[in-house]
Coordinates of C-alpha atoms and ligand atoms in Angstrom, one line a residue:
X197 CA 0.0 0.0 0.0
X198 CA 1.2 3.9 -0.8
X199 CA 1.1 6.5 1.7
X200 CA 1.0 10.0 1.3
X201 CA 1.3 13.2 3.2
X202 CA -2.1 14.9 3.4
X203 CA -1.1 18.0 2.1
X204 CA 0.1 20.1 5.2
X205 CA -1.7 18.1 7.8
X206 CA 1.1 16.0 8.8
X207 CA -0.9 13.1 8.6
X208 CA 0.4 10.3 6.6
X209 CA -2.7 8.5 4.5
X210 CA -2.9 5.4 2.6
X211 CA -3.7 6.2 -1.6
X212 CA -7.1 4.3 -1.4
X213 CA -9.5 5.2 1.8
X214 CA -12.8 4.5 3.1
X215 CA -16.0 5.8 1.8
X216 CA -18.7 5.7 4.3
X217 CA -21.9 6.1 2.2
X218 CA -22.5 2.3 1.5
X219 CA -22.8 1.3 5.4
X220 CA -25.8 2.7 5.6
X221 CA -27.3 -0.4 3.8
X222 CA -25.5 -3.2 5.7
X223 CA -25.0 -2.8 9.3
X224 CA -23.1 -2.5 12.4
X225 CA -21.1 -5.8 12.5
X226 CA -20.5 -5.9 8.5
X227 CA -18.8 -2.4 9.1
X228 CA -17.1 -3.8 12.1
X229 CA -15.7 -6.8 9.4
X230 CA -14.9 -4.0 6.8
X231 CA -13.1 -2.1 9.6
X232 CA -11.0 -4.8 10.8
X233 CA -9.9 -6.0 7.3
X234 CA -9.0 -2.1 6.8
X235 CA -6.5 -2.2 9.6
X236 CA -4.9 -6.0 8.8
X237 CA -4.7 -4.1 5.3
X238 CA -3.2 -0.9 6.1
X239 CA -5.5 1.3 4.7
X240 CA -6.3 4.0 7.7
X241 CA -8.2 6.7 6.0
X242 CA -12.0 6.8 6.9
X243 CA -14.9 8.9 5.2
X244 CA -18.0 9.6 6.6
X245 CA -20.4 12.6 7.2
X246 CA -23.2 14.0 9.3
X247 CA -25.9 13.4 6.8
X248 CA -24.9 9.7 5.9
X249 CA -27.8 8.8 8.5
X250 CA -26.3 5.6 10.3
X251 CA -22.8 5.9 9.1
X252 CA -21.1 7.6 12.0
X253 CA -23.0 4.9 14.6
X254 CA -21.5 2.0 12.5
X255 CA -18.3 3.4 12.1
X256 CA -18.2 3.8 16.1
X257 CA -18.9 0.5 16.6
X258 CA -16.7 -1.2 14.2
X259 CA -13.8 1.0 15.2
X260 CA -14.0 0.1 18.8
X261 CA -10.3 -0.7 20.0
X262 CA -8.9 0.2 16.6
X263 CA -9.8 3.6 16.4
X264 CA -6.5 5.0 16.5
X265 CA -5.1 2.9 13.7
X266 CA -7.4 5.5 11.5
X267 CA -7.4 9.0 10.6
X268 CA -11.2 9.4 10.8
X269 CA -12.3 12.6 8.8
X270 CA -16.2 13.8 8.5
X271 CA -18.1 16.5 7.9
X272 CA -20.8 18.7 8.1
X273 CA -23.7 20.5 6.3
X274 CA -24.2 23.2 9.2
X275 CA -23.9 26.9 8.2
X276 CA -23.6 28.4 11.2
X277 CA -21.4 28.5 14.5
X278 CA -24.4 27.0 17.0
X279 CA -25.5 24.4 14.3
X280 CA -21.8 23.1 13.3
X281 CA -20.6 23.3 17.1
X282 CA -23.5 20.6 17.6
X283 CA -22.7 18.6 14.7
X284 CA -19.3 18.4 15.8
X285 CA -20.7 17.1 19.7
X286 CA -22.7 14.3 17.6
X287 CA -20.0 13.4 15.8
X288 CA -17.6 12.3 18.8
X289 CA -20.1 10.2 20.0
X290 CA -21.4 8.5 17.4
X291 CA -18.0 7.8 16.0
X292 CA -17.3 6.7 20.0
X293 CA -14.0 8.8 19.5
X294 CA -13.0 12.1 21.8
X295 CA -11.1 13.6 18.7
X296 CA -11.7 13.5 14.6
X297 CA -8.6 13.9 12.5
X298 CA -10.0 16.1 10.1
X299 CA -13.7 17.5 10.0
X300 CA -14.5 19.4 6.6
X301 CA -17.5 21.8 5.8
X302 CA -19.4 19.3 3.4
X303 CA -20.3 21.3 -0.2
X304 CA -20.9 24.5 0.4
X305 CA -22.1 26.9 -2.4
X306 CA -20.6 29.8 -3.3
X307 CA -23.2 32.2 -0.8
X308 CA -23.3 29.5 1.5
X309 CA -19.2 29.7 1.8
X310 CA -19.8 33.3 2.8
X311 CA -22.0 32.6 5.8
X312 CA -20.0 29.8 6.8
X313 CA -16.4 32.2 6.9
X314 CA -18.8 35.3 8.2
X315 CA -19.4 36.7 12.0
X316 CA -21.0 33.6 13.7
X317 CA -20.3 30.7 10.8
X318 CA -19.7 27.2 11.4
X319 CA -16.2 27.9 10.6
X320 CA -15.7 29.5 13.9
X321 CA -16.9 26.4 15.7
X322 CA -14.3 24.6 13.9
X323 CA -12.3 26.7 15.0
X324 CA -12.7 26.7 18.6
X325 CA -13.1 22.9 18.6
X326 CA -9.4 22.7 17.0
X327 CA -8.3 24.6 19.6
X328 CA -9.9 22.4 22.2
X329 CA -8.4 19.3 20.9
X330 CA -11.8 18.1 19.6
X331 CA -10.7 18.0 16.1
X332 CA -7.1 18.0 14.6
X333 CA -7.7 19.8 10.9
X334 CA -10.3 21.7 9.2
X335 CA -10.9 21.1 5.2
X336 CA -14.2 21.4 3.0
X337 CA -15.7 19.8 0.3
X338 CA -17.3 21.0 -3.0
X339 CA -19.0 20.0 -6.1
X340 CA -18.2 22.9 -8.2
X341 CA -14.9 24.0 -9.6
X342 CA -15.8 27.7 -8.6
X343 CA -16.2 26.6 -4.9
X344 CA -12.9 24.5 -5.6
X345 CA -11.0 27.5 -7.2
X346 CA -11.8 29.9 -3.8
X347 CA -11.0 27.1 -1.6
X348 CA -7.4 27.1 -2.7
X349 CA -7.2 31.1 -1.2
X350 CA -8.6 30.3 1.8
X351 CA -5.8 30.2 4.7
X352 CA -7.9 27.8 6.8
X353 CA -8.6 25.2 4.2
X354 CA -6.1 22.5 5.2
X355 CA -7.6 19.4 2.7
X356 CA -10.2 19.8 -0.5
X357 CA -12.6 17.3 -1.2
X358 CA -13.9 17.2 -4.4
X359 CA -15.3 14.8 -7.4
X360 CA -12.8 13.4 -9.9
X361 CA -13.0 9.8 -12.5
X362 CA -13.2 8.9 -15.7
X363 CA -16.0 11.0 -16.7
X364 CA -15.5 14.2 -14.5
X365 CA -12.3 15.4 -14.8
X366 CA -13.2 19.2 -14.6
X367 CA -10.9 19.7 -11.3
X368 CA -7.7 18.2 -12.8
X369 CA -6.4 21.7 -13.1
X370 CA -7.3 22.6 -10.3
X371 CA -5.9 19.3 -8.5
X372 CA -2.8 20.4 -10.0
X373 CA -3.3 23.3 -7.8
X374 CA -3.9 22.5 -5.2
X375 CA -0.7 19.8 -4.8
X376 CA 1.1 23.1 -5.4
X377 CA 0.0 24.7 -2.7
X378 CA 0.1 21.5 -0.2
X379 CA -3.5 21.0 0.2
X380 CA -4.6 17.3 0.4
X381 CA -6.8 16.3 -2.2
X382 CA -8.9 13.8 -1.2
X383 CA -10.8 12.3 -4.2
X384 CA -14.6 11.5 -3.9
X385 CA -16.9 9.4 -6.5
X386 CA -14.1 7.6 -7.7
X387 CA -16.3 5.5 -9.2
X388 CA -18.8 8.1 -10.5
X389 CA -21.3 7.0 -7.9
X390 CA -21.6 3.6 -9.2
X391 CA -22.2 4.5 -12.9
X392 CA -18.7 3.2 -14.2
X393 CA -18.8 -0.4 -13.9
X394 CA -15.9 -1.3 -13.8
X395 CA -14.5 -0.2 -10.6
X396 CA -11.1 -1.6 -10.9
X397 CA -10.5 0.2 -14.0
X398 CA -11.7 3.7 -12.5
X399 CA -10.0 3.0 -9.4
X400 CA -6.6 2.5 -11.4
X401 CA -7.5 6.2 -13.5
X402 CA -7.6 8.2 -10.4
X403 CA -4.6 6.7 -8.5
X404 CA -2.8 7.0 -11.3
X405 CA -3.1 10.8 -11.0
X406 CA -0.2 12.1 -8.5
X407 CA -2.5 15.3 -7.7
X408 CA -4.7 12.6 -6.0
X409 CA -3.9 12.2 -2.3
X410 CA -5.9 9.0 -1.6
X411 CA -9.2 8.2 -3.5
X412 CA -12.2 7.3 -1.3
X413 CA -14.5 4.4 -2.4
X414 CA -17.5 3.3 -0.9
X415 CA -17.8 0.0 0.1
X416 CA -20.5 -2.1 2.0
X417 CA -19.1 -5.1 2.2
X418 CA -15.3 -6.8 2.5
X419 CA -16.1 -8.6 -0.6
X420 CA -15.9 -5.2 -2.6
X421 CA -12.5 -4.1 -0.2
X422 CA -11.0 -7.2 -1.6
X423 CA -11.7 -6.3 -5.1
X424 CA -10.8 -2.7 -4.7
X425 CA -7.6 -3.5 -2.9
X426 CA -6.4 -5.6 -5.8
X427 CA -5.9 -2.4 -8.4
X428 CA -3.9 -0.9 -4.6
X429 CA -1.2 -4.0 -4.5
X430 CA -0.4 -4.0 -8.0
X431 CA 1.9 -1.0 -9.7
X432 CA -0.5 1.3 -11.0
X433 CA 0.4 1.6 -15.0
X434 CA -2.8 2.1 -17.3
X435 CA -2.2 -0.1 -20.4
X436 CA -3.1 1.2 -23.8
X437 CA -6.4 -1.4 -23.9
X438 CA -7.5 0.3 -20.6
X439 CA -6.9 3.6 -22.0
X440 CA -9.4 2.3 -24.9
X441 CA -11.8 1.1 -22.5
X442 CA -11.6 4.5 -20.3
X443 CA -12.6 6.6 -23.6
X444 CA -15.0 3.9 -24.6
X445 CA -16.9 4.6 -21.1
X446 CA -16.7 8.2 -21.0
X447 CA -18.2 8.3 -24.5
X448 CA -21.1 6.5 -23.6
X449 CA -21.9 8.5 -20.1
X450 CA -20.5 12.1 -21.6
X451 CA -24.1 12.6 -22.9
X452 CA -26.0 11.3 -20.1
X453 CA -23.9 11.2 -16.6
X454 CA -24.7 14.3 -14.6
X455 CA -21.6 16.0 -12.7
X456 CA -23.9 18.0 -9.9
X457 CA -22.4 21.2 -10.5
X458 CA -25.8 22.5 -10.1
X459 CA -25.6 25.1 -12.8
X460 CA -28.9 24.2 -14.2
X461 CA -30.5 25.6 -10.9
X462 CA -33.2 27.0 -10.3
X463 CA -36.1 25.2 -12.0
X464 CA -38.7 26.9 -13.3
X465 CA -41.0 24.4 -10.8
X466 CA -38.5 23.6 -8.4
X467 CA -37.2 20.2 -9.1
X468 CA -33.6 19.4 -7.4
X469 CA -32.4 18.0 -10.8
X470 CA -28.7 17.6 -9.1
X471 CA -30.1 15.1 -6.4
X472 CA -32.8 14.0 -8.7
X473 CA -30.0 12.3 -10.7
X474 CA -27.8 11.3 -8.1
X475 CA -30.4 9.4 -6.5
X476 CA -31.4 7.6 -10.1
X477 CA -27.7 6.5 -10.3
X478 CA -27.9 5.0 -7.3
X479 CA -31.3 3.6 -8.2
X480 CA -29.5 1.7 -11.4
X481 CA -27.2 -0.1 -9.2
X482 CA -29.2 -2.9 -6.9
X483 CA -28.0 -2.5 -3.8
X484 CA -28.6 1.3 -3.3
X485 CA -32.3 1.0 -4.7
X486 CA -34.4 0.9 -1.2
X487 CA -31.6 3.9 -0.2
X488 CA -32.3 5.6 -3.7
X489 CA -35.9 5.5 -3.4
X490 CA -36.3 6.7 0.3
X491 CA -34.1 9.4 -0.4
X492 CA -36.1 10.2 -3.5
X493 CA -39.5 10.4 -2.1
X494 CA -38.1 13.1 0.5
X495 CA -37.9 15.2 -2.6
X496 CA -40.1 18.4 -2.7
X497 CA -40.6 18.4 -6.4
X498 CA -40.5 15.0 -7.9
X499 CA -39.1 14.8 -11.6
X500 CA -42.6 14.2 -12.9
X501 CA -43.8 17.9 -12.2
X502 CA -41.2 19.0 -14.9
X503 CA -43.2 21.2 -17.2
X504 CA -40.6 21.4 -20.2
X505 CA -39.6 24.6 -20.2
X506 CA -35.6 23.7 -21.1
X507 CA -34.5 26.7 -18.9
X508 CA -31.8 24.4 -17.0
X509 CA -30.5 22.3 -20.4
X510 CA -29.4 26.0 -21.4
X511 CA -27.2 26.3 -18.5
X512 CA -26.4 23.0 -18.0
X513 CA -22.6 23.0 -19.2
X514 CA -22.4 19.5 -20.8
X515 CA -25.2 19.9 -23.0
X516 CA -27.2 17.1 -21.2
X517 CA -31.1 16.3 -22.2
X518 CA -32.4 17.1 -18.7
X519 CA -36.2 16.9 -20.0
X520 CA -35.5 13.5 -21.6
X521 CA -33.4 12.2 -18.6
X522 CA -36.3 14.0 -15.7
X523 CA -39.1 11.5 -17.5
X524 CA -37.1 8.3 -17.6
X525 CA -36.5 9.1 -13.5
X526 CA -40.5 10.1 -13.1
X527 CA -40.8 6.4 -14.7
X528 CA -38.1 4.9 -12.7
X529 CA -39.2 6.2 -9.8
X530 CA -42.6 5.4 -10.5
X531 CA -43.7 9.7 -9.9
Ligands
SF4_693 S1 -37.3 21.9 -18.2 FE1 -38.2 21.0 -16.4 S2 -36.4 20.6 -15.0 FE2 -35.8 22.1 -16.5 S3 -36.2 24.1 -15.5 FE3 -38.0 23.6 -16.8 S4 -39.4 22.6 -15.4 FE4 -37.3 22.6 -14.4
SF4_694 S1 -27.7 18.6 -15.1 FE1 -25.9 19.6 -16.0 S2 -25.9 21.6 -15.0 FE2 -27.2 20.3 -13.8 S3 -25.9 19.5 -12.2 FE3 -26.0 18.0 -13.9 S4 -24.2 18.4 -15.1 FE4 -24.6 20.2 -13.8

């Protein structure tokens, strides 16, 4: 296994980490298993969030003993200093832990960064809880490249999460960027959310990168840990078949895979497009589909109420057929 600095941190990470969204469909003692064959493997970066429902409460149980064999790193959707200094109190105990490596300000937009950074925003409660001992580094993640492209100005901004694979390779410049200026760059959706399938192949793309400080998959079980850490043990050189097989892929999602940059918001009716998509990904793949639908059904605006108006495919960046792709989720989803 590889190890790298995380940026300025100090703390030395393996390339391939955790990602703690698929726990939520297995439970406590699978997580415990997963969490166990992490630490025989030496892989010792963990991924989780607030809003993952019972991802923090598994991860606490299956880290029980081990805990310090990880650098445990969630986050947060709070806004403000009373809300984030909560989420950071719910954290410790659900994760069973009196300190978190790195907590991270989860995908902020642009307005929402300035009430975060502003008199009484949650970065203050970071603040004070570093200075407590509570937490050990403060980073935040993003979805856009303009959020991405601020973060890198930001003094406090220690680590940058952000999506990179096959098919969304919009931050590679500013990946670049960010290595430059010793920021860790921790790599979520490796596998686009499911949608590239093969995973070994897209787990090879984004280690291959250098400007990638460790890649976090999610996995539910130890049988997909095994397989992931396969592409880890072996040297990491893309052949000129895979290279085939990588454009082959990202010509048949270009036109359809959705990045959630969320530059076709608003809707005219008020549809969430970005999470409308995400959760039909995770709908395709099997597994997810209870987790896609509940999810779904919390939506305001379902994707059936779309009246056609094509405001959002002319700011959508990639051209994509959001009408077209809005009724094949109202079928999917059933409304
Ligand atoms: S076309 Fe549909 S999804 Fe797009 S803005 Fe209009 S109502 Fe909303
Ligand atoms: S539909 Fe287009 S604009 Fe909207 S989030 Fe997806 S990629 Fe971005």
């Amino acid at each position: 296994m590889e190890y790298r600095e995380l940026g300025k941190t100090g703390l030395k990470v393996s390339r391939m980490g955790f990602g703690g969204i698929p726990i939520q469909r297995t439970d406590a003692e699978e997580t415990k298993k997963i969490m166990e064959k992490l630490a025989a493997e030496g892989i010792n970066y963990i991924d989780t969030a607030r809003g993952y429902t019972v991802s923090e409460e598994y991860l606490g149980y299956g880290l029980e003993g081990i805990r310090d064999q990880f650098v445990l790193a969630t986050k947060s959707m709070a806004r403000t200093k009373e809300a984030m200094a909560k989420d950071v109190e719910i954290s410790l105990k659900n994760l069973r832990t009196d300190y978190i490596d790195l907590y991270q300000i989860h995908n902020p937009s642009m307005e929402q960064l300035e009430q975060v950074t502003g008199p009484d925003g949650a970065l203050e409660a970071l603040m004070e809880a570093k200075a407590q001992g509570k937490i050990g580094h403060i980073g935040l993640t993003a979805h856009s490249t303009a959020v991405f492209e601020k973060a890198l100005d930001l003094d406090w901004v220690e680590t940058i999460m952000f999506p990179y694979n096959i098919v969304e390779n919009q931050g590679e410049a500013l990946m670049k960027a960010c290595e430059e200026k010793g920021i860790g760059f921790i790599d979520m959706k490796p596998l686009a959310g499911g949608a590239i399938e093969n995973p070994k192949l897209a787990l090879k793309y984004v280690l291959s990168n250098p400007s990638v400080t460790v890649a976090i998959p999610g996995m539910g079980s130890v049988e997909e840990l095994e397989q992931n850490l396969e592409v880890c043990q072996n040297t990491i050189k893309i052949t000129e078949e895979e290279r085939a097989e990588m454009a082959a892929i990202r010509e048949k999602l270009g036109n359809s895979f959705c990045r959630r940059c969320g530059y076709c918001a608003p809707c005219t009716v008020g549809i969430d497009i970005t999470n409308t998509f995400l959760f039909a990904g995770y709908l395709e793949r099997y597994d997810l589909a209870e987790w896609a639908k509940n999810r779904y059904s919390a939506l305001k605006v379902k994707a059936s109420a779309c009246i056609g108006c094509g405001k959002c495919e002319e700011r959508c960046p990639y051209h994509l057929p959001i009408r077209e792709m809005l009724k094949k989720c109202a079928k999917d989803f059933g409304e």
